[in-house]
XYZ file of C-alpha atoms in Angstrom:
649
model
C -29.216 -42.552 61.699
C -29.490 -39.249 59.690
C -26.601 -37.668 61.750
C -24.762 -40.816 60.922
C -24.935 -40.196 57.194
C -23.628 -36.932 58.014
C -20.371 -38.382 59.000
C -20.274 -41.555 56.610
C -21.374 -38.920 53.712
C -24.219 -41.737 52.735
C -26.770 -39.285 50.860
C -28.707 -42.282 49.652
C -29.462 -43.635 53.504
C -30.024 -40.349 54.831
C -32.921 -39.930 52.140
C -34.399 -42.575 53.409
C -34.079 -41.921 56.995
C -35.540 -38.459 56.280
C -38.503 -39.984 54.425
C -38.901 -42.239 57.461
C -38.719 -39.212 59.662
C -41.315 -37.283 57.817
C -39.094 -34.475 57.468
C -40.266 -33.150 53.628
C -38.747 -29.853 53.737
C -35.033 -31.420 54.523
C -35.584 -33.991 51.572
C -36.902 -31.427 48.991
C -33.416 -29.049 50.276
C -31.244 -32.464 49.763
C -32.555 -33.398 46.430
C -32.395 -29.856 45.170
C -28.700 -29.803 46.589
C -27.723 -32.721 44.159
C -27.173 -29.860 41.287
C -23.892 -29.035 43.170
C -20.908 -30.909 42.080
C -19.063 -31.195 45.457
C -20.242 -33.968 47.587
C -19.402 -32.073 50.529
C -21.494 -29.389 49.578
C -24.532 -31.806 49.305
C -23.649 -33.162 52.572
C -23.040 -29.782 54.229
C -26.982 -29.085 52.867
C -28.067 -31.902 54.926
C -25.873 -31.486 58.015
C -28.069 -27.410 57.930
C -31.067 -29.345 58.085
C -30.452 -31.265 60.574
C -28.940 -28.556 63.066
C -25.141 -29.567 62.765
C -24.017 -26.110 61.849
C -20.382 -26.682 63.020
C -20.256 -29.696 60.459
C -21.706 -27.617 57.628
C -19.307 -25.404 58.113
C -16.876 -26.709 58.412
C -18.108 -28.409 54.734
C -18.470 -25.340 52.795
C -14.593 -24.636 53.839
C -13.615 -27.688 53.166
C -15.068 -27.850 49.253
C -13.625 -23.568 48.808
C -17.502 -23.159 48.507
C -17.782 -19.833 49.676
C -20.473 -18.893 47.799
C -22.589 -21.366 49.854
C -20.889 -20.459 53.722
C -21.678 -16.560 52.945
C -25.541 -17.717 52.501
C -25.052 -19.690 54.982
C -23.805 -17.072 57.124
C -26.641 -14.954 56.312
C -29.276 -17.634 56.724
C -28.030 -18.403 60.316
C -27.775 -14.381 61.381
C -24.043 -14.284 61.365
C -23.466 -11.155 59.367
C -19.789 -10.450 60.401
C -18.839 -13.635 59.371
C -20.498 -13.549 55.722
C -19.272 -9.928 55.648
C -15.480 -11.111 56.406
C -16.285 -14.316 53.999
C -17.119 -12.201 50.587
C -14.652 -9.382 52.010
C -12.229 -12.344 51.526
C -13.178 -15.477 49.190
C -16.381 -14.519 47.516
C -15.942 -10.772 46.197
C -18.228 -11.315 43.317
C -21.510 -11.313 45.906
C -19.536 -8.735 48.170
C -22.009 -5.874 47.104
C -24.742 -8.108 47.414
C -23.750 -9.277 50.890
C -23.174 -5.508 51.697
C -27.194 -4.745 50.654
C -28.571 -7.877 52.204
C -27.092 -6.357 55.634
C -28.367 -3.285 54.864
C -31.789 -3.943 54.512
C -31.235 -6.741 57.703
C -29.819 -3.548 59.748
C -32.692 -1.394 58.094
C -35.039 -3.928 59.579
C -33.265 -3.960 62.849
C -33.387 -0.313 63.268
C -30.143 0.523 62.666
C -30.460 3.358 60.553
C -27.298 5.128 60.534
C -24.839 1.954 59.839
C -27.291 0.643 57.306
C -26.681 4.122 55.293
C -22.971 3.097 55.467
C -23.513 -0.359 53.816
C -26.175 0.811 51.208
C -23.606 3.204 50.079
C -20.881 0.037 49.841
C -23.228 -1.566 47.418
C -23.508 1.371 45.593
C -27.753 1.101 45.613
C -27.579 4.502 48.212
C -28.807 6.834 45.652
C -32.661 5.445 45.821
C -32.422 2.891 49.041
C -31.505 6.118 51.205
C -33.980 8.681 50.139
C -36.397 5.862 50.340
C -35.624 4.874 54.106
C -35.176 8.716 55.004
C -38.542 9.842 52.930
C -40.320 10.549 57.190
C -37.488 12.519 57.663
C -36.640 15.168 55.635
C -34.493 17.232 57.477
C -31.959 13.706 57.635
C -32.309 13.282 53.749
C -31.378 16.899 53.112
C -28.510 16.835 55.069
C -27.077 13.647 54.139
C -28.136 15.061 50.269
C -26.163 17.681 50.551
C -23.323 15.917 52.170
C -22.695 13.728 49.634
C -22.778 16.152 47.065
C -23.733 13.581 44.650
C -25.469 14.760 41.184
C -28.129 12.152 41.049
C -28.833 12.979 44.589
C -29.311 16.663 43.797
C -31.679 15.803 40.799
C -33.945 13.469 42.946
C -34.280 15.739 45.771
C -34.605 18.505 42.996
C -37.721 17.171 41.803
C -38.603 15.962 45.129
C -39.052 19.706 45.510
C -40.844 20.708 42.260
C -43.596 18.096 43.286
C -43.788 20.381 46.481
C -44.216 23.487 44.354
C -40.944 24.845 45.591
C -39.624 26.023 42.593
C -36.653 28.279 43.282
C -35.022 25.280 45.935
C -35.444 23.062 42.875
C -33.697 25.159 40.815
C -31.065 25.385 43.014
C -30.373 21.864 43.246
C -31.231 21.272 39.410
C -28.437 23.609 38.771
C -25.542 21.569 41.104
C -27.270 18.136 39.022
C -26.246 20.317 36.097
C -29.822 19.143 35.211
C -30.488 21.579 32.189
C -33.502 19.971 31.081
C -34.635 20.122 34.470
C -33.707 23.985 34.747
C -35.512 25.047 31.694
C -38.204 23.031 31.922
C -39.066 25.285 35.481
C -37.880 28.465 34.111
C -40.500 27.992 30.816
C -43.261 26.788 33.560
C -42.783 29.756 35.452
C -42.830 32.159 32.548
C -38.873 33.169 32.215
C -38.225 31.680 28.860
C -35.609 34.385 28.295
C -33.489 32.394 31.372
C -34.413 29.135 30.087
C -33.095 30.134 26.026
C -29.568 31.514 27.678
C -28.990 28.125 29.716
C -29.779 26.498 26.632
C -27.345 28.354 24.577
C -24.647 28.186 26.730
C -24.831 24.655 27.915
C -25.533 23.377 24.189
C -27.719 20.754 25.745
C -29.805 19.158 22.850
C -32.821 18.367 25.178
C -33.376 21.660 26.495
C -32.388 23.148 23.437
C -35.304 21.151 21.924
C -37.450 22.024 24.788
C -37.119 26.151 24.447
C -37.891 25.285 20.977
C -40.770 23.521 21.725
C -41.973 27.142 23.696
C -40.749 29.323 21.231
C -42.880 27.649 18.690
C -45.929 27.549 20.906
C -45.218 31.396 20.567
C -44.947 31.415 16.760
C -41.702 32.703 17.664
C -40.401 31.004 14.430
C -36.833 32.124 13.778
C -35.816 31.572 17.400
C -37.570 27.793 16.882
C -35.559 26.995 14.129
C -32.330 28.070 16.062
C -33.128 25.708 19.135
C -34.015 23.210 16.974
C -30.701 23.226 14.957
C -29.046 23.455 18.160
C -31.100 20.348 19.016
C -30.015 18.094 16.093
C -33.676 18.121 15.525
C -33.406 19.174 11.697
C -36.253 18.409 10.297
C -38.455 20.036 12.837
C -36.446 23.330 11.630
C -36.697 22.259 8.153
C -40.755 21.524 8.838
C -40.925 25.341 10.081
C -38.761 26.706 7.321
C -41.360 25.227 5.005
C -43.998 26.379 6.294
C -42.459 29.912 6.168
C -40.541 30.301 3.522
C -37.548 30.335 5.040
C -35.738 29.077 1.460
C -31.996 30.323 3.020
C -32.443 28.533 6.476
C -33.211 25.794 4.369
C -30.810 24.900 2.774
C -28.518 24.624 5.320
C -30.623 22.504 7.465
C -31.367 20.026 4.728
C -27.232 19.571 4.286
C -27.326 18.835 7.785
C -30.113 16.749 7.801
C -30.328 12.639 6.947
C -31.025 11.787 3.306
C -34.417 11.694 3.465
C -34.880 15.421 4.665
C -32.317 16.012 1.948
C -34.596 14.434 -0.913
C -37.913 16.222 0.899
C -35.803 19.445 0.560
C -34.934 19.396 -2.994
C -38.248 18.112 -4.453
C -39.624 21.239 -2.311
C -37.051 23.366 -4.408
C -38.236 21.675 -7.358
C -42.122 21.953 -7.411
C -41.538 25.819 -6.565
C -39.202 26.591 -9.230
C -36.379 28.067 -7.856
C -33.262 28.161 -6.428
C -33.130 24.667 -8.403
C -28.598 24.579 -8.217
C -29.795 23.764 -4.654
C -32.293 21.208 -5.423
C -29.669 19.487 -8.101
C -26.788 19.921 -4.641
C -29.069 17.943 -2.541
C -30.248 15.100 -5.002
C -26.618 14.678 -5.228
C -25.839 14.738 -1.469
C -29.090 12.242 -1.193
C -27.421 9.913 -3.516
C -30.095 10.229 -6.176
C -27.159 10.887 -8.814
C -29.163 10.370 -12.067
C -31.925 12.592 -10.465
C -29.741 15.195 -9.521
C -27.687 14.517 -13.368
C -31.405 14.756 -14.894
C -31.710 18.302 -13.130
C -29.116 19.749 -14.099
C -28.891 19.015 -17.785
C -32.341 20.449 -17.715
C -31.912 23.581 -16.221
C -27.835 23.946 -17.568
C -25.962 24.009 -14.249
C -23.110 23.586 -15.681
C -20.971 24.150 -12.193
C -22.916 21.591 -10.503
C -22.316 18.991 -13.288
C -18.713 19.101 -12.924
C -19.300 18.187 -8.988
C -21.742 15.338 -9.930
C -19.397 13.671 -12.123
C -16.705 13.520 -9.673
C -18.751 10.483 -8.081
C -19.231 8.906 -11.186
C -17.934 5.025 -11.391
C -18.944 2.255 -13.831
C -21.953 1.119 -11.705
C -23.623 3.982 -13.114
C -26.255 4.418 -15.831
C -23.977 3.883 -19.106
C -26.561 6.425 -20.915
C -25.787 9.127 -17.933
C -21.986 8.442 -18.210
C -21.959 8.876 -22.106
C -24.204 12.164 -21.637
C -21.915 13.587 -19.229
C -18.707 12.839 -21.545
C -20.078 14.419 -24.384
C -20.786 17.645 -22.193
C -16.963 17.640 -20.880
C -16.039 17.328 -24.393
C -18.285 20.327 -25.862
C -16.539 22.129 -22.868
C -12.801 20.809 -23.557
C -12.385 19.028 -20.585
C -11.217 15.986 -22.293
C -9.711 14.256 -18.754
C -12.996 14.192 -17.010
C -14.369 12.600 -20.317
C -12.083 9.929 -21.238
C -12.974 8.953 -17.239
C -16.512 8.911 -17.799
C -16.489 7.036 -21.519
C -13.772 4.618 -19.540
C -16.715 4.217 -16.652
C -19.283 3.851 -19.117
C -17.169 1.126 -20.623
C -16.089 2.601 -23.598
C -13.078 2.124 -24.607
C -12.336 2.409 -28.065
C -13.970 6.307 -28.260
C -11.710 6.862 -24.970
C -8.963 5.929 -26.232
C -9.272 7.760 -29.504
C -10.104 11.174 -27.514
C -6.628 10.678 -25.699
C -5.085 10.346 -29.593
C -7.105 13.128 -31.089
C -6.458 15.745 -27.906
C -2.920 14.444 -27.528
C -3.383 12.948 -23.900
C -0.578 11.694 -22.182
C -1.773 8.321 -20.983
C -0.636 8.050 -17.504
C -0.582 4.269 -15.580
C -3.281 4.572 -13.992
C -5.257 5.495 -17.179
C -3.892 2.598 -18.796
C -4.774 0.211 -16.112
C -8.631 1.484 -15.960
C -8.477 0.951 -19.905
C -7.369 -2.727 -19.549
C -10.570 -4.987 -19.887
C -9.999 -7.593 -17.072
C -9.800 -11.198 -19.110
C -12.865 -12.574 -17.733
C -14.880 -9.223 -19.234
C -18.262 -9.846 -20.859
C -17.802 -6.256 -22.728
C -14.949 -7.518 -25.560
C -13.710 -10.799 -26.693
C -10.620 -12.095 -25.952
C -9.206 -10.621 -29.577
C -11.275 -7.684 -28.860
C -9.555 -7.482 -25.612
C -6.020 -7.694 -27.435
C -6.193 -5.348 -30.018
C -7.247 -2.908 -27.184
C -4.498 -3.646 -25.420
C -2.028 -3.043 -28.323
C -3.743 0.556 -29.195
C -3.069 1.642 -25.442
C 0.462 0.345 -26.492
C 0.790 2.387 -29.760
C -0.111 5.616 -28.429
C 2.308 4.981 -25.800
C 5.236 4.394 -28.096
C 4.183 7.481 -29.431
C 4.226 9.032 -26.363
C 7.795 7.858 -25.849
C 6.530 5.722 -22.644
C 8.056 2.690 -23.397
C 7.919 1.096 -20.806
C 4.175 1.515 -19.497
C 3.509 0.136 -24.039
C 6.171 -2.987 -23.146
C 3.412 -3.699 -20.638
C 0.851 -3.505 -22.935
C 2.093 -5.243 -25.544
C 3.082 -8.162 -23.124
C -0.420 -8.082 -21.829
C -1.560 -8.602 -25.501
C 0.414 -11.617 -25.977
C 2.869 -9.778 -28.681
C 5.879 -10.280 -26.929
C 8.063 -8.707 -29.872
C 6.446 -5.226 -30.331
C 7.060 -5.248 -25.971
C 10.329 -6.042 -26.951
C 11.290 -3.454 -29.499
C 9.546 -1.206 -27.017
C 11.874 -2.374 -24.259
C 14.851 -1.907 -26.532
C 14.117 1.837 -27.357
C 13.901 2.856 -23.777
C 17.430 1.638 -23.385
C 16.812 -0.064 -19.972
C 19.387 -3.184 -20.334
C 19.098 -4.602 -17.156
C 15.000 -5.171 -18.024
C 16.173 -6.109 -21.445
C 17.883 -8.839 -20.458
C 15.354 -10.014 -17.851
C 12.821 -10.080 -20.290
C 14.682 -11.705 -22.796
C 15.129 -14.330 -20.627
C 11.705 -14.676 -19.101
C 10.612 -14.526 -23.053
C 11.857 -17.842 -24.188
C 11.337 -16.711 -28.393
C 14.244 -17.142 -30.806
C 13.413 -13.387 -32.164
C 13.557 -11.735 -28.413
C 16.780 -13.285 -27.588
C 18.229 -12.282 -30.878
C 16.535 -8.688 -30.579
C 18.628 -8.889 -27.103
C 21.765 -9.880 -27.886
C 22.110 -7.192 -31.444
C 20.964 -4.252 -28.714
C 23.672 -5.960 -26.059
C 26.609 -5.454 -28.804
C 26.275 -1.721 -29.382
C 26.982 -1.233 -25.788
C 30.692 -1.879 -24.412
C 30.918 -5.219 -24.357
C 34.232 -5.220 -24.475
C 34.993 -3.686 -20.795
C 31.911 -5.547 -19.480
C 32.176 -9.386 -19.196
C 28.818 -9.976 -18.362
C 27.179 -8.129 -21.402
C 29.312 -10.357 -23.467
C 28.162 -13.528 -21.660
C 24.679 -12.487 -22.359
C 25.423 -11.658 -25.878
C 27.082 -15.274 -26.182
C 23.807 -16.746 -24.668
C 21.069 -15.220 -26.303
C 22.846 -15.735 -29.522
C 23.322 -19.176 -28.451
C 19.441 -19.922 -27.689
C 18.485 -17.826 -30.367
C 20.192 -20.133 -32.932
C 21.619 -17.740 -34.709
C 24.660 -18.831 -35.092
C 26.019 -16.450 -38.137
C 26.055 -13.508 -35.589
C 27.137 -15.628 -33.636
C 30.154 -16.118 -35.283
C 30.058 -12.233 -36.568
C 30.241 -11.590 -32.858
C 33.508 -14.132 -32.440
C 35.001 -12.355 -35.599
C 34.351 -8.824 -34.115
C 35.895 -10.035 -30.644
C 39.179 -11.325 -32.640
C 39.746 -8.298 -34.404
C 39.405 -6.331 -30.835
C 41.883 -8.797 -29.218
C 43.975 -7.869 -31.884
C 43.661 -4.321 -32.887
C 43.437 -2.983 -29.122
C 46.005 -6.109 -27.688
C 47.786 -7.680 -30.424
C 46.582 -10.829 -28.550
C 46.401 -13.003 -31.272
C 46.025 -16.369 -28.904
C 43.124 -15.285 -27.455
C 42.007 -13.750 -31.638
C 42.446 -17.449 -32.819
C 40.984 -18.411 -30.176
C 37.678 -16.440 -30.997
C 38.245 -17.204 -34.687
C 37.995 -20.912 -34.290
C 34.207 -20.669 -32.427
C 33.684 -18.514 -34.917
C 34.652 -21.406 -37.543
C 32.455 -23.587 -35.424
C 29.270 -21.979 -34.903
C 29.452 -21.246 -39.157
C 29.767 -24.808 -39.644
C 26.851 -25.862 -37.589
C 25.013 -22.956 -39.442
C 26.296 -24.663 -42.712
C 23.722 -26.950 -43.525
C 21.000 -24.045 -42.871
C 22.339 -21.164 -45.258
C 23.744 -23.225 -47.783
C 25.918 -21.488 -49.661
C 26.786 -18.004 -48.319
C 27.583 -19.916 -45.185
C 30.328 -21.880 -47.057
C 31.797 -18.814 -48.514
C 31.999 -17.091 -44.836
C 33.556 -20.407 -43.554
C 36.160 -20.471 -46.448
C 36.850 -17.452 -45.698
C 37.201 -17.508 -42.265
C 39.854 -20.594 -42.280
C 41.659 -18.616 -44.297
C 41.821 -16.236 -41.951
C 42.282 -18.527 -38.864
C 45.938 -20.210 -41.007
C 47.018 -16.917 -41.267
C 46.819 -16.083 -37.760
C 48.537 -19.461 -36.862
C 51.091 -19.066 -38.955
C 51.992 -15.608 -37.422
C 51.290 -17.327 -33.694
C 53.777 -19.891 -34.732
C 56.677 -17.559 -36.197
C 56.436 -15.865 -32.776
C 56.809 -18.942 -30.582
C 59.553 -20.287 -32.829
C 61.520 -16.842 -32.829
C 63.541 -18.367 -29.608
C 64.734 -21.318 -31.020
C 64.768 -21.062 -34.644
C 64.929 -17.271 -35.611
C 65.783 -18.130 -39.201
C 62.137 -20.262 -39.881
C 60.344 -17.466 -38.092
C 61.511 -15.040 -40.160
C 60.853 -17.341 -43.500
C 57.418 -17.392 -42.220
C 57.060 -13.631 -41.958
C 58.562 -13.108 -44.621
C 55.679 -15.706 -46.508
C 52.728 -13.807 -44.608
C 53.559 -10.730 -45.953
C 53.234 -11.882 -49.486
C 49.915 -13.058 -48.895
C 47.416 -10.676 -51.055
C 44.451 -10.813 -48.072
C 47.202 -10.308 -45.133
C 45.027 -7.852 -43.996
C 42.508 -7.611 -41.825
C 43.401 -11.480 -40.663
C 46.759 -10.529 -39.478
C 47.723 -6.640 -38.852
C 50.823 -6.051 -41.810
C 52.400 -3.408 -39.206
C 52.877 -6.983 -36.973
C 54.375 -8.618 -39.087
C 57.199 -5.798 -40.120
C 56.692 -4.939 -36.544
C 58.564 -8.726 -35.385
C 60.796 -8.324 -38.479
C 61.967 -4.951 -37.502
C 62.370 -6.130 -33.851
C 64.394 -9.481 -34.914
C 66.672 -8.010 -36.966
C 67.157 -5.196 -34.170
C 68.272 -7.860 -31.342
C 71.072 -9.275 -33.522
C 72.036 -5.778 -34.587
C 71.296 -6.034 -38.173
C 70.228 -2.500 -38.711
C 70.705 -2.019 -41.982
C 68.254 -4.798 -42.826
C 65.665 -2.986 -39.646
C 66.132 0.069 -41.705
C 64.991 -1.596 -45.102
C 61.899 -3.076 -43.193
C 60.811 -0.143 -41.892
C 60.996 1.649 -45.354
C 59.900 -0.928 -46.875
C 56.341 -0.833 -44.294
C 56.260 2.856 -45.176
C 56.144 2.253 -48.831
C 53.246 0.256 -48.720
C 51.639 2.152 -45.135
C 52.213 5.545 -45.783
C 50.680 7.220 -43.279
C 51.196 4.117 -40.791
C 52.054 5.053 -36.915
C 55.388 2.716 -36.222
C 55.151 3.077 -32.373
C 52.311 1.274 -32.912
C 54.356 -2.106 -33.725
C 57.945 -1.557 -33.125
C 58.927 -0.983 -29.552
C 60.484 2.487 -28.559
C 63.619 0.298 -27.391
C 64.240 -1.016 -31.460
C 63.163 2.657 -32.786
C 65.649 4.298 -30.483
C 68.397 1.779 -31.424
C 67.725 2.196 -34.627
C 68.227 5.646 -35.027
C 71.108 5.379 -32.890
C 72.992 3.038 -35.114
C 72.023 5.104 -38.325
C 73.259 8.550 -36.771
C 70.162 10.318 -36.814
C 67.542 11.261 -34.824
C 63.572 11.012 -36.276
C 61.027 12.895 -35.028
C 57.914 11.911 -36.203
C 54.827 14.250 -36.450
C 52.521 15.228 -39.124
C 52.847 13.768 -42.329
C 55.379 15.312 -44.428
C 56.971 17.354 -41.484
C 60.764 16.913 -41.956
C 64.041 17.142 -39.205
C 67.496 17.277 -40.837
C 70.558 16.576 -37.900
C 73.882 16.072 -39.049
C 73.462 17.668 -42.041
C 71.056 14.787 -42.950
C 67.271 15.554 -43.643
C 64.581 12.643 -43.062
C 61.001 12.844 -44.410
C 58.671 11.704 -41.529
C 54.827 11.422 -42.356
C 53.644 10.129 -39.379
C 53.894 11.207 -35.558
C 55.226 8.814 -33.104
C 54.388 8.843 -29.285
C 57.287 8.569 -26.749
């Protein structure tokens, strides 16, 4: 019935036919089998115990349980097979498989092949020797065939515990067992061997052990050396105290930990001297106020300077303020505006940079600025910090590094007018924009028109804008007015003038109600000066078809008493000169230009007439003009003409 179960895989009626059957070791091996999360492999547990090995088999390969058929393997004898199954599918207990055969072949008397599996699993280096202990000639040969060091060192002291001291320093020496070497040379009285393999090897255990010896000997000197060589420090630093070996020691204790360090320098202390070395290694130890203490008392100046270098704010304020007063006494005013800034004084550091004339660098500044959150200064405390470090920047012409400041302070028009002398106009006009104050965009746009606005569209954009958010609209329209007159003077574009004229005439009459009066008198003004213009734009646009009214219109512009600067005089003769020109009425050109020179003496007529007119005109009139200096006169045809000013062809 069991076997059946075997077959229908029914664990729960095989337990009870093996309960019926009696059979107490098969039910404990089933129940513990349950752990397994294959069925088969529970089932292949019971087919074992019931002597169906072909089915178990046959189970374990059917699961991949591999694990299971290689103890299987072993449990039935079948070594080959459990070999060949870990060799193949279960290489994680291969080296364990290879052992279990060893010690199975050990047991079987198979001495030689078991070797070759305890050296698969790697365990030959103490399951050999201890197989081989009855026979030593087999150990020794297979020791020195393998020519492996821990093999040497075994059968090394293997030897020593035979007393056969020079065959255990041979093999301690191909171990490369120094210990080992000068632990035999010492025992057998050669300590001058064992101190030259421990100086050339540099091993720090028998370099500790010759020590050891040499200060068993009261060989002192020679003990301190092994023991430095040893890392052992403060065994050599226990000897040089207890010698007076004050120059060993000093060196030890720097290589020692901190403790030997702070042992060292109280030992330097309580005797008196060498006490630059005691205040070194309270510094080294980390006992910084200690080592301060030290040295104020007994003036080492030299070592002060190195102790402050590791100053920082989480140090004693008192120690900080001491050690700043000492740099200043000694005019080394960097070191103390460090320390009073560490020490969290600000105010005195930042007067020493004013008084000694220190440039204050970024990173100065920064390590001056009192984080917001700062329990040492109030928030107005804070600020008019901030706007010192400014101020002595200005004056240091970083400006720049003081717009910082100032911005950090909250006083965004002293960062401004900082901004503005260091000429920088693309930061300019970022900050003015990031700004958002009437003042800063007005600031912006008066620095934006001394530059050339008038080749650069985008400066005049800006200029337009800032004025624009600013609200002021009088520059504003100063700005309009001073773009007409270029249009004009440079162009004699007097569209795009009257143009610029009539924003300007806008922007005053929104500003009207804000002045009061001077704004009306600007804006009366500046219509005048905008009808003037239009009346000249329209005599010019007429000239085509009705020469006659354009030349009745000149003719009333030029008696106007304020002509000038609204419309250029010279432009006006200029078109007059020009009409009368094209229908060949030189006579009347000639009285025009005369007339212009009368009231513009010194006036430059190339500037208005075109070389085509001037060059007809002197044509028709029989003479040529050269025009120079003033008062340089040509005479052709026996005719002499006064010229005052210089004309360019």
């Amino acid at each position: 019935m069991a076997r059946m179960c075997v077959k229908s895989r029914r664990l729960d009626v095989a337990r009870v036919c093996l309960g019926n059957m009696g059979n107490a070791r098969a039910a404990r091996a089933l129940r513990d089998a349950e752990k397994e999360p294959e069925v088969e492999a529970q089932v292949a547990v019971l087919a074992t115990q019931l002597g169906m090995l072909e089915d178990a088999e046959r189970l374990y390969k059917s699961c991949g349980r591999f694990d299971l058929l290689n103890k299987f393997y072993q449990a039935a004898g079948q070594w080959q097979q459990a070999v060949e199954t870990a060799e193949t599918h279960d290489r994680i207990h291969l080296r364990t498989t290879y052992y279990s055969y060893a010690k199975h072949l050990e047991a079987m008397g198979d001495k030689n092949l078991a070797l070759v599996y305890f050296e698969k699993s790697d365990t030959h280096r103490f399951e050999v020797p201890r197989m081989l202990m009855e026979d030593n000639l087999s150990l020794e040969i297979y020791i020195n065939k393998m020519k492996d060091k821990d093999l040497y060192k075994w059968w090394g002291h293997y030897l020593e515990s035979q007393s056969d001291m020079e065959a255990a320093l041979h093999y301690y020496d191909l171990a490369q067992d120094y210990l080992s070497q000068v632990r035999v040379h010492c025992y057998l009285g050669n300590i001058q061997k064992a101190s030259e393999i421990a100086n050339e090897t540099g091993n720090r255990a028998a370099s500790y052990h010759v020590a050891r010896q040499y200060e068993g000997q009261d060989e002192i000197s020679q003990s301190v050396h092994f023991y430095t060589r040893a890392q052992a420090y403060n065994n050599a630093i226990r000897l040089c105290k207890e010698n007076n070996l004050d120059e060993q020691l000093m060196n030890l204790a720097l290589l020692s930990n901190p403790e030997d360090m702070m042992d060292t320098a109280m030992y330097y202390e309580e005797k008196g001297t060498h006490m630059d070395r005691a205040v070194m290694l309270y510094h080294k130890a980390g006992h910084v106020s200690k080592a301060l203490e030290l040295a104020f008392a007994t003036e080492q100046f030299g070592a002060l300077q190195l102790i402050a270098e590791d100053l920082n704010e989480n140090s004693d304020p008192a120690l900080l303020a001491r050690c700043s007063d000492f740099f200043i006494k000694h005019a080394q005013y960097q070191k103390a505006v460090e320390l009073l800034v560490a020490a969290k004084k600000y105010h005195e550091a930042l007067q020493l940079c004013l008084d000694q004339s220190l440039t204050i660098t970024e990173d100065l500044a920064e390590s001056l600025t009192v984080p917001k959150d700062s329990s040492h200064l109030s928030e107005a405390g804070r600020k008019e910090l901030l706007e010192k470090i400014a101020d002595c920047c200005m004056r240091q012409g970083n400006y720049h590094l003081a717009t910082k400041k100032y911005t950090q302070a909250g006083n965004k028009i002293k960062a401004m007018r900082a901004l503005l002398k260091s000429g920088d106009t693309e930061k300019i006009v970022f900050f003015a924009g990031v700004s958002r104050q009437k003042e800063i965009y007005v600031m912006a746009a008066n620095y934006l028109q001394s530059l050339d606005w008038r080749n650069d569209p985008e400066i005049m954009k800006n200029i337009i804008g800032f004025y624009t958010k600013g609200r002021a609209l009088d520059l504003l329209a100063g700005f309009y007015e001073a773009c007409a007159e270029v249009e004009i003077d440079d162009y004699q574009n007097y569209e795009k003038a009257y143009g610029a004229l009539t924003e300007a005439c806008k922007c005053l009459t929104k500003a009207k109600g804000r002045s009061g009066d001077e704004a009306d008198s600007k804006l009366l003004i500046l219509t005048h000066r905008l009808s003037l213009v239009k009346k000249f734009i329209q005599a010019r646009r007429m000239h085509e078809e009705d020469p006659a009214e354009a030349v009745r219109v000149c003719e009333s512009l030029l008696e106007e008493k304020d002509l000038d600067p609204a419309v250029r005089v010279g432009d006006v003769y200029g078109f007059l000169v020009e009409h009368y020109c094209h229908h060949g009425n030189f006579q009347q050109a000639w009285s025009k230009i005369e007339e212009l020179r009368s009231t513009r003496p010194n006036i430059n007529l190339s500037l208005y007439v075109s070389q085509t007119s001037l060059e007809a005109l002197q044509n028709a009139a029989g003479v040529r003009l050269l025009y120079r200096d003033t008062n340089t006169h040509v005479a052709e045809d026996d005719e002499e003409v006064e010229e005052d000013e210089n004309i360019n062809h």
